[in-house]
CSV table of C-alpha atoms in Angstrom, one decimal:
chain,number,residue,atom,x,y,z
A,17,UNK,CA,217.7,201.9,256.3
A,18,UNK,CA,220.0,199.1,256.7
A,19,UNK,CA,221.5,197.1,254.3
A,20,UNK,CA,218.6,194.6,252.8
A,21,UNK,CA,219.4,191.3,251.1
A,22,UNK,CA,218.5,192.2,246.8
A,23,UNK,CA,216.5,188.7,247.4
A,24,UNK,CA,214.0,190.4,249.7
A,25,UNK,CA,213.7,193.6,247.2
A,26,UNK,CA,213.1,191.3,244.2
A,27,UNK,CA,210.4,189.6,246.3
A,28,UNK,CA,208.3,192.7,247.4
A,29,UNK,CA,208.6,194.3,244.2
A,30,UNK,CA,207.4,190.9,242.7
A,31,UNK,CA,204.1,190.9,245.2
A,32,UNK,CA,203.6,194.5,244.5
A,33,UNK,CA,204.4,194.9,241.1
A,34,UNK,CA,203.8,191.3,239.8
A,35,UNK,CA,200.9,189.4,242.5
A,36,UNK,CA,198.9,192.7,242.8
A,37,UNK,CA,199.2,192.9,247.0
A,38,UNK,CA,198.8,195.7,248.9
A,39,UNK,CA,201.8,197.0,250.8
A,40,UNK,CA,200.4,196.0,254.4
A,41,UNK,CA,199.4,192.2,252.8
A,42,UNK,CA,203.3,192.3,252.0
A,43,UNK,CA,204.4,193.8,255.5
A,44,UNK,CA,202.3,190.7,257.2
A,45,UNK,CA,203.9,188.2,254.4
A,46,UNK,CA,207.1,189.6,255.1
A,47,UNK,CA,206.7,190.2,259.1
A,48,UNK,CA,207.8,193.8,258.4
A,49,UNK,CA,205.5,197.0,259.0
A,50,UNK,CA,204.3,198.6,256.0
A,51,UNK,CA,206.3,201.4,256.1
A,52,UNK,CA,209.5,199.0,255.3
A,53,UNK,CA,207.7,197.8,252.5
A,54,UNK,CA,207.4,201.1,251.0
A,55,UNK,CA,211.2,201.8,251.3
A,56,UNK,CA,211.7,198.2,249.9
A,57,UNK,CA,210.0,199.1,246.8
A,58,UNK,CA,211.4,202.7,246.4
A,59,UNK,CA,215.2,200.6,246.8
A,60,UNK,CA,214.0,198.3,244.6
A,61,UNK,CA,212.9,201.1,241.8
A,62,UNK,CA,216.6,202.9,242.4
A,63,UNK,CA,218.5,199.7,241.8
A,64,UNK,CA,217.5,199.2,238.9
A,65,UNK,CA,215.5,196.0,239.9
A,66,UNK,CA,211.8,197.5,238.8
A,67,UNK,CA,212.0,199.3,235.8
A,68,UNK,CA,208.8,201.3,234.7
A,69,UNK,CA,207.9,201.9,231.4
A,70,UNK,CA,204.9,204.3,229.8
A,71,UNK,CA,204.0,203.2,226.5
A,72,UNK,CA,203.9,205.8,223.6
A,73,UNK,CA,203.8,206.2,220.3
A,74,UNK,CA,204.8,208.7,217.8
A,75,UNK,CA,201.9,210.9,217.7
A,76,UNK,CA,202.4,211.5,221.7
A,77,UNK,CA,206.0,212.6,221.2
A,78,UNK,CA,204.7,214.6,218.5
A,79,UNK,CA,202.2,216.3,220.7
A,80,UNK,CA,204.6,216.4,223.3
A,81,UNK,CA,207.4,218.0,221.2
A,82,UNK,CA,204.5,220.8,220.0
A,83,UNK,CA,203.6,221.3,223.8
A,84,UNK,CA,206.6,222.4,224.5
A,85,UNK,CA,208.1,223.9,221.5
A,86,UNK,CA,205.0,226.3,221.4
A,87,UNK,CA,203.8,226.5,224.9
A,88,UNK,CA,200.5,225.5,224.4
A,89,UNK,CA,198.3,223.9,227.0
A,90,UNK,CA,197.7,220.7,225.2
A,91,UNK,CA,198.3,219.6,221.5
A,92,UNK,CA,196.6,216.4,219.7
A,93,UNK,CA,197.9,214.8,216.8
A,94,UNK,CA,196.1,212.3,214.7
A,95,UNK,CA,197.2,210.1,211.4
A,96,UNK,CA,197.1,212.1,208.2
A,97,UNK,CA,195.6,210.7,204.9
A,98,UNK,CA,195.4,211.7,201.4
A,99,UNK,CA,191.5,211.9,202.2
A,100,UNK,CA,191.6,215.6,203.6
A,101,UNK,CA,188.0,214.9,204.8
A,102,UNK,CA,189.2,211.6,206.9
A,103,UNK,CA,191.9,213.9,208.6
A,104,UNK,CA,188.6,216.1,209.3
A,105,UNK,CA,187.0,213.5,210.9
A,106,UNK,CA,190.3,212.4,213.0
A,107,UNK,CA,190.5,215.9,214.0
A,108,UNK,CA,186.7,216.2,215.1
A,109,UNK,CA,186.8,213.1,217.6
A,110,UNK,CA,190.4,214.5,218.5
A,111,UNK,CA,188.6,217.4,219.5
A,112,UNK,CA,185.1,215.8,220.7
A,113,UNK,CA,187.3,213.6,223.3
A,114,UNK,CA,188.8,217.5,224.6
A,115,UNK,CA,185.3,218.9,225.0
A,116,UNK,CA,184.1,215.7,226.9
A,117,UNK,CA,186.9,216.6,229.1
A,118,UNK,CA,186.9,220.2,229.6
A,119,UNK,CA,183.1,221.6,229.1
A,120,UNK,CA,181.4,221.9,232.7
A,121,UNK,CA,178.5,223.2,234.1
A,122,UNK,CA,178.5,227.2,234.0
A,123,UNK,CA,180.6,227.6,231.0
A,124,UNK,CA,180.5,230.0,228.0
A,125,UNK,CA,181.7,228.3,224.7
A,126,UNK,CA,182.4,230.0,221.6
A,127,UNK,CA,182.8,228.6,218.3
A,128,UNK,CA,183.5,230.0,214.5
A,129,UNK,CA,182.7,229.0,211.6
A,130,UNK,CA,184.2,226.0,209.0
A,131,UNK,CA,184.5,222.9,207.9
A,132,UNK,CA,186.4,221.2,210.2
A,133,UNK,CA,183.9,222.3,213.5
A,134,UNK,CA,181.3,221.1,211.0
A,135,UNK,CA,183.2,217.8,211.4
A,136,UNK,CA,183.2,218.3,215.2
A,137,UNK,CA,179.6,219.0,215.6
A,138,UNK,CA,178.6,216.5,213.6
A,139,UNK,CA,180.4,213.8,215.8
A,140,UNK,CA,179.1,215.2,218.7
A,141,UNK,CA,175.6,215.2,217.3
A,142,UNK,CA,176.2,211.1,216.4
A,143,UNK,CA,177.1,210.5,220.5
A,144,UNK,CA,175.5,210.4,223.8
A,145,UNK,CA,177.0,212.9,225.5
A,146,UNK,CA,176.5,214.0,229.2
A,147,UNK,CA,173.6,216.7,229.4
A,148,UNK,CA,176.6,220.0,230.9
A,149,UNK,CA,174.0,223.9,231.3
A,150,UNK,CA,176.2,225.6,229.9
A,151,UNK,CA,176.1,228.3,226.8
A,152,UNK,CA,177.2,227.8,223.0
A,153,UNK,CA,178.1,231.2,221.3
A,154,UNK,CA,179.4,232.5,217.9
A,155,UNK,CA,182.3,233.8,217.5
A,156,UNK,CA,181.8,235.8,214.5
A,157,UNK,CA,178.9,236.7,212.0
A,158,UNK,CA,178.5,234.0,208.7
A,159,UNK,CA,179.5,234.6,205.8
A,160,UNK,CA,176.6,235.1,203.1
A,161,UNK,CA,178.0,232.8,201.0
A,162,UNK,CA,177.8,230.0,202.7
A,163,UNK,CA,175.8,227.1,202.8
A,164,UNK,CA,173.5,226.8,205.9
A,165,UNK,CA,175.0,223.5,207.1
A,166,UNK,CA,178.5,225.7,207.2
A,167,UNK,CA,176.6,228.8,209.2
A,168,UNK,CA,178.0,229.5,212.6
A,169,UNK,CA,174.2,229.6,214.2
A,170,UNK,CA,173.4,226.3,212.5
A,171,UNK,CA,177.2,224.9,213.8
A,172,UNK,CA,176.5,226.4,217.4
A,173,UNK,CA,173.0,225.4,217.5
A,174,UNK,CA,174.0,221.6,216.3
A,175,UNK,CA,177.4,221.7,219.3
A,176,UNK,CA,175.0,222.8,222.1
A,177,UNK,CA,172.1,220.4,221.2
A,178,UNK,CA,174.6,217.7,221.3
A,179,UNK,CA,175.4,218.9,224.5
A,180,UNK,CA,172.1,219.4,226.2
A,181,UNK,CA,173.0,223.3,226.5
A,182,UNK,CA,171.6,226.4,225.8
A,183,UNK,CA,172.7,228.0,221.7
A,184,UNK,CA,172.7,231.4,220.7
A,185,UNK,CA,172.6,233.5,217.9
A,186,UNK,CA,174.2,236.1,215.7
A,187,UNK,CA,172.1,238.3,213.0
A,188,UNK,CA,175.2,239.3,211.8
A,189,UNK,CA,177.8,238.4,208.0
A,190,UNK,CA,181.1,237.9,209.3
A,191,UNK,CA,182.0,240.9,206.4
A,192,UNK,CA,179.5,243.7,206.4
A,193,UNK,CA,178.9,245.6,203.0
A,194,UNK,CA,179.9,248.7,204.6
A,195,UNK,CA,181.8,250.3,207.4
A,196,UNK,CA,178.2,252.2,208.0
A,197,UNK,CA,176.2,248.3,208.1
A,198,UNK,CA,178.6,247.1,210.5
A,199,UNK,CA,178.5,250.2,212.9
A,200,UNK,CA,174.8,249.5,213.0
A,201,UNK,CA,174.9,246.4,213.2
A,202,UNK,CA,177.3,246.7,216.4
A,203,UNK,CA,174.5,248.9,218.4
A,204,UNK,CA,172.0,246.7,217.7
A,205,UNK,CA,170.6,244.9,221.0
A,206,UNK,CA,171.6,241.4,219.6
A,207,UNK,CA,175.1,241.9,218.9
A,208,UNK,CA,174.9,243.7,222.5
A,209,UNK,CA,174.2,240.3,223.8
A,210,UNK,CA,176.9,238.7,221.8
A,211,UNK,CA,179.5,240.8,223.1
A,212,UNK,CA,178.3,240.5,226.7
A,213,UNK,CA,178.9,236.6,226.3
A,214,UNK,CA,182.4,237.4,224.5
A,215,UNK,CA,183.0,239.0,228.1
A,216,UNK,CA,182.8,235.7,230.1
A,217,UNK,CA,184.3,233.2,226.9
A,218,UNK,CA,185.9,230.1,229.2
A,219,UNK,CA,186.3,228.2,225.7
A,220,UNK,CA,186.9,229.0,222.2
A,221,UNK,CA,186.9,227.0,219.3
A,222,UNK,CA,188.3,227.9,216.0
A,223,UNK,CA,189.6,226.9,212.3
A,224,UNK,CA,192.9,228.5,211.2
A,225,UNK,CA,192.1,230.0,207.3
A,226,UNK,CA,195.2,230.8,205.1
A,227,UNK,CA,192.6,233.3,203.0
A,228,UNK,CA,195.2,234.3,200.6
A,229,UNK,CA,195.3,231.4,198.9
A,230,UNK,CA,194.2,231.4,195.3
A,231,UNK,CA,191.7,228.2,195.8
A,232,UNK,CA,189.8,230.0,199.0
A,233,UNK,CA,186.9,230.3,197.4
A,234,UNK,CA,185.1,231.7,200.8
A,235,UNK,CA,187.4,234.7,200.9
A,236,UNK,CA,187.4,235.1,196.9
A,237,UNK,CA,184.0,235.8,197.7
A,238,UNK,CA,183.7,237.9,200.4
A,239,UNK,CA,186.4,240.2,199.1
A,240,UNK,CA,187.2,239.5,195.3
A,241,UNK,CA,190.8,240.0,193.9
A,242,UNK,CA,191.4,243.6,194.8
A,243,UNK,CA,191.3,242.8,198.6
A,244,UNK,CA,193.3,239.5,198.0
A,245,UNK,CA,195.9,241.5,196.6
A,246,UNK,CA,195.7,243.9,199.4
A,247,UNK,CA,195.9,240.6,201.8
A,248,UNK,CA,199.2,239.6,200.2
A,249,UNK,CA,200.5,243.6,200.0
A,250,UNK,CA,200.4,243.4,203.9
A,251,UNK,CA,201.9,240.0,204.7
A,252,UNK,CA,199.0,237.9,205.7
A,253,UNK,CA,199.4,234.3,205.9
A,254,UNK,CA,195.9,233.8,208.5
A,255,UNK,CA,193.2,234.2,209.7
A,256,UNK,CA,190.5,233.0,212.8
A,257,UNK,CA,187.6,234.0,213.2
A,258,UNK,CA,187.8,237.0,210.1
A,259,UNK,CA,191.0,238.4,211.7
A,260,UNK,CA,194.2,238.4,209.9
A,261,UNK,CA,197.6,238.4,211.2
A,262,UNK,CA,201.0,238.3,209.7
A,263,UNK,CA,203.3,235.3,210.1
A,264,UNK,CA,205.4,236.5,213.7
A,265,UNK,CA,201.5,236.5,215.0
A,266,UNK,CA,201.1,240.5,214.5
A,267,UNK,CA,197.5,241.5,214.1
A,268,UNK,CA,197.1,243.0,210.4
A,269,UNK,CA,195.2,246.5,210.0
A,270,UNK,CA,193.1,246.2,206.5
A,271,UNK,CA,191.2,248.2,204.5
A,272,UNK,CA,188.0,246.5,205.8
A,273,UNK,CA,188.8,246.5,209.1
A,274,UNK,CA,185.7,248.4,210.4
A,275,UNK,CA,183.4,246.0,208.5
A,276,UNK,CA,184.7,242.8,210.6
A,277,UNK,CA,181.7,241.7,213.2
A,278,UNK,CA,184.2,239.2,214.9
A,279,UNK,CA,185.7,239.0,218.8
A,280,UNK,CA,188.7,240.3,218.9
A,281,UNK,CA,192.1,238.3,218.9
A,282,UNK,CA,193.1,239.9,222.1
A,283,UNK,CA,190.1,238.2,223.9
A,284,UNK,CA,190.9,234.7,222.2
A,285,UNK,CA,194.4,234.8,224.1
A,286,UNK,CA,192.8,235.1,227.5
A,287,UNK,CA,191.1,232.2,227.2
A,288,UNK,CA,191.1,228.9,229.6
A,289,UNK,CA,191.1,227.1,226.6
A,290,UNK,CA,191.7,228.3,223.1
A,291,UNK,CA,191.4,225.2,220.8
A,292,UNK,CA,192.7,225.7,217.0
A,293,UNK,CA,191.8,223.1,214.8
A,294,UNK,CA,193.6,222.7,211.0
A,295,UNK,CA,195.9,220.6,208.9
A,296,UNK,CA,197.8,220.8,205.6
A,297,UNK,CA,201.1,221.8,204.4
A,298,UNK,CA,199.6,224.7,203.2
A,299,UNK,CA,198.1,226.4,205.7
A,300,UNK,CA,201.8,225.6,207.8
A,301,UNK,CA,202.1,229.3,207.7
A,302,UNK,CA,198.8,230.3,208.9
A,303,UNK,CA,199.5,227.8,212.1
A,304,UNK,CA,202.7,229.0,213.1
A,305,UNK,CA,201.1,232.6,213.1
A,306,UNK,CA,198.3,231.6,215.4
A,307,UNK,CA,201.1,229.9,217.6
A,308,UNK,CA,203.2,232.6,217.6
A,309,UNK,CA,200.5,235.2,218.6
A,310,UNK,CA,199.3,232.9,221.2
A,311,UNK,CA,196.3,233.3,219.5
A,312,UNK,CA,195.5,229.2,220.6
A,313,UNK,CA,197.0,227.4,223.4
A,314,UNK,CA,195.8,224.0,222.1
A,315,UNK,CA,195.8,222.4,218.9
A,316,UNK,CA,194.5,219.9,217.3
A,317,UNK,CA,196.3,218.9,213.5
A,318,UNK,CA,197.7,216.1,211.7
A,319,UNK,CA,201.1,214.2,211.8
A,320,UNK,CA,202.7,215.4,208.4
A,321,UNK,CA,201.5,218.8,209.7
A,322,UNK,CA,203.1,219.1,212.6
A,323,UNK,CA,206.3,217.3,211.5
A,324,UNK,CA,206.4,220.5,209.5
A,325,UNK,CA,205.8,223.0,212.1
A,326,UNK,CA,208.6,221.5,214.4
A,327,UNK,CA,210.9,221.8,211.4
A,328,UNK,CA,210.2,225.5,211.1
């Protein structure tokens, strides 16, 4: 291209950028063809004479900075608060906006149980989402001490209503009594079913536990202080979906291993879209093992949370 008077660049990049014209309305202003134009405006963005500019804020280069610090497939990052149940409720439309996004007709989407995809199905329950055919699963059994609002069926029943899909069940506690419940529970024709849809998972949706933790009530219960201590023996700092692993990621062997009905880790890394959700400074170490394990390829947490994990 020959040399072009900078008065001629400033005015296409002006009708273009600026007046809104289309590049052939500026070839006939100009009496150029529109190919011209084109190169006018790609001059114009070299010389410095159009400068383009993306707007962002912190949170994005937070996101951003997790993205590629962890590999994940997408991370989301919303304000923290004091109010743990606001963060909660950040995460949950953080996560509803994802879903919106991603869930298509066809699909198989599991869930586990906790309170911040109570949060999530709750917000999708208040909206008017776009009817998708697609099945809701559990991921894991529910613990008997919970209350029913915190129940995975009640959780997966609530996501796919929400959703205009089709919810199914588990008969199943995420801990069995015994190694001898579990292996029964594992033949019967249900949990059969369950597994089949583990098989074709396209989308999984979990909370990250830190179970060793002396105010986990949920875990105090299902285990008592003997298996705690045996927790802490063995290096775990997580858990998802009753699964514990150490803080490099490494799944953890325990004692109760065979009473677990839960997918397995393994299947969660295979996944299209593995979506963790969880924030606080305590459960930093619980995080970084699912991130490490690859365990979740998105995630969805706080600010102040992951200002801590990129400082790690």
């Amino acid at each position: 291209m020959q040399a072009v008077d900078k008065r001629i660049l400033i005015k296409a990049a002006n009708l273009y950028y600026t007046d809104g014209l289309k590049q052939g309305e500026i070839a006939a202003r100009l009496g150029v063809d529109r190919t011209t134009v084109s190169k006018y405006l790609k001059r114009a963005l070299a010389a410095g004479i159009v400068r383009i500019t993306v707007e962002t804020d912190n949170n994005e280069e937070l996101e951003s900075a997790l993205e590629r610090r962890f590999g994940l497939r997408e991370a989301y990052v919303v304000a923290r608060s004091i109010d743990l149940e606001q963060v909660k409720r950040r995460m949950a439309q953080a996560g509803l906006s994802l879903l919106r996004r991603i869930v298509a007709k066809g699909q198989t989407i599991g869930l586990a149980w906790g309170t911040s995809i109570r949060e999530l199905t709750r917000c999708a329950a208040a909206e008017r989402l776009h009817p998708v055919s697609a099945d809701f699963v559990p991921l894991d059994g529910g613990p008997e001490s919970l209350d029913s609002d915190l129940h995975v069926n009640t959780l997966c029943y609530e996501l796919a209503n929400a959703f205009g899909g089709r919810s199914h069940y588990i008969y199943a506690p995420a801990i069995a009594r015994t190694a001898e419940i579990a292996a029964a529970i594992r033949q019967d024709v249900n949990f059969e079913q369950i597994m089949n849809l583990w098989a074709r998972l396209d989308i999984g949706i979990v909370g990250i536990g830190a179970p060793v933790k002396s105010s986990n009530l949920v875990w105090m219960g299902s285990f008592g202080r003997e298996a705690i201590e045996s927790l802490l023996r063995e290096r775990v700092v997580g858990e998802i979906c009753s699964m514990f692993y150490d803080i490099e990621g490494r799944p953890v062997q325990t004692e109760f291993q065979d009473r677990i009905i839960a997918v397995e880790l393994e299947r969660l890394r295979a996944l299209d879209y593995s979506i963790g959700m969880a924030a606080s400074r305590e459960k930093v170490p619980a995080i970084l093992g699912a991130l490490r394990g690859r365990y979740i390829n998105v995630l969805i947490t706080d600010d102040e949370t992951a200002k801590i994990l990129l400082n790690e």
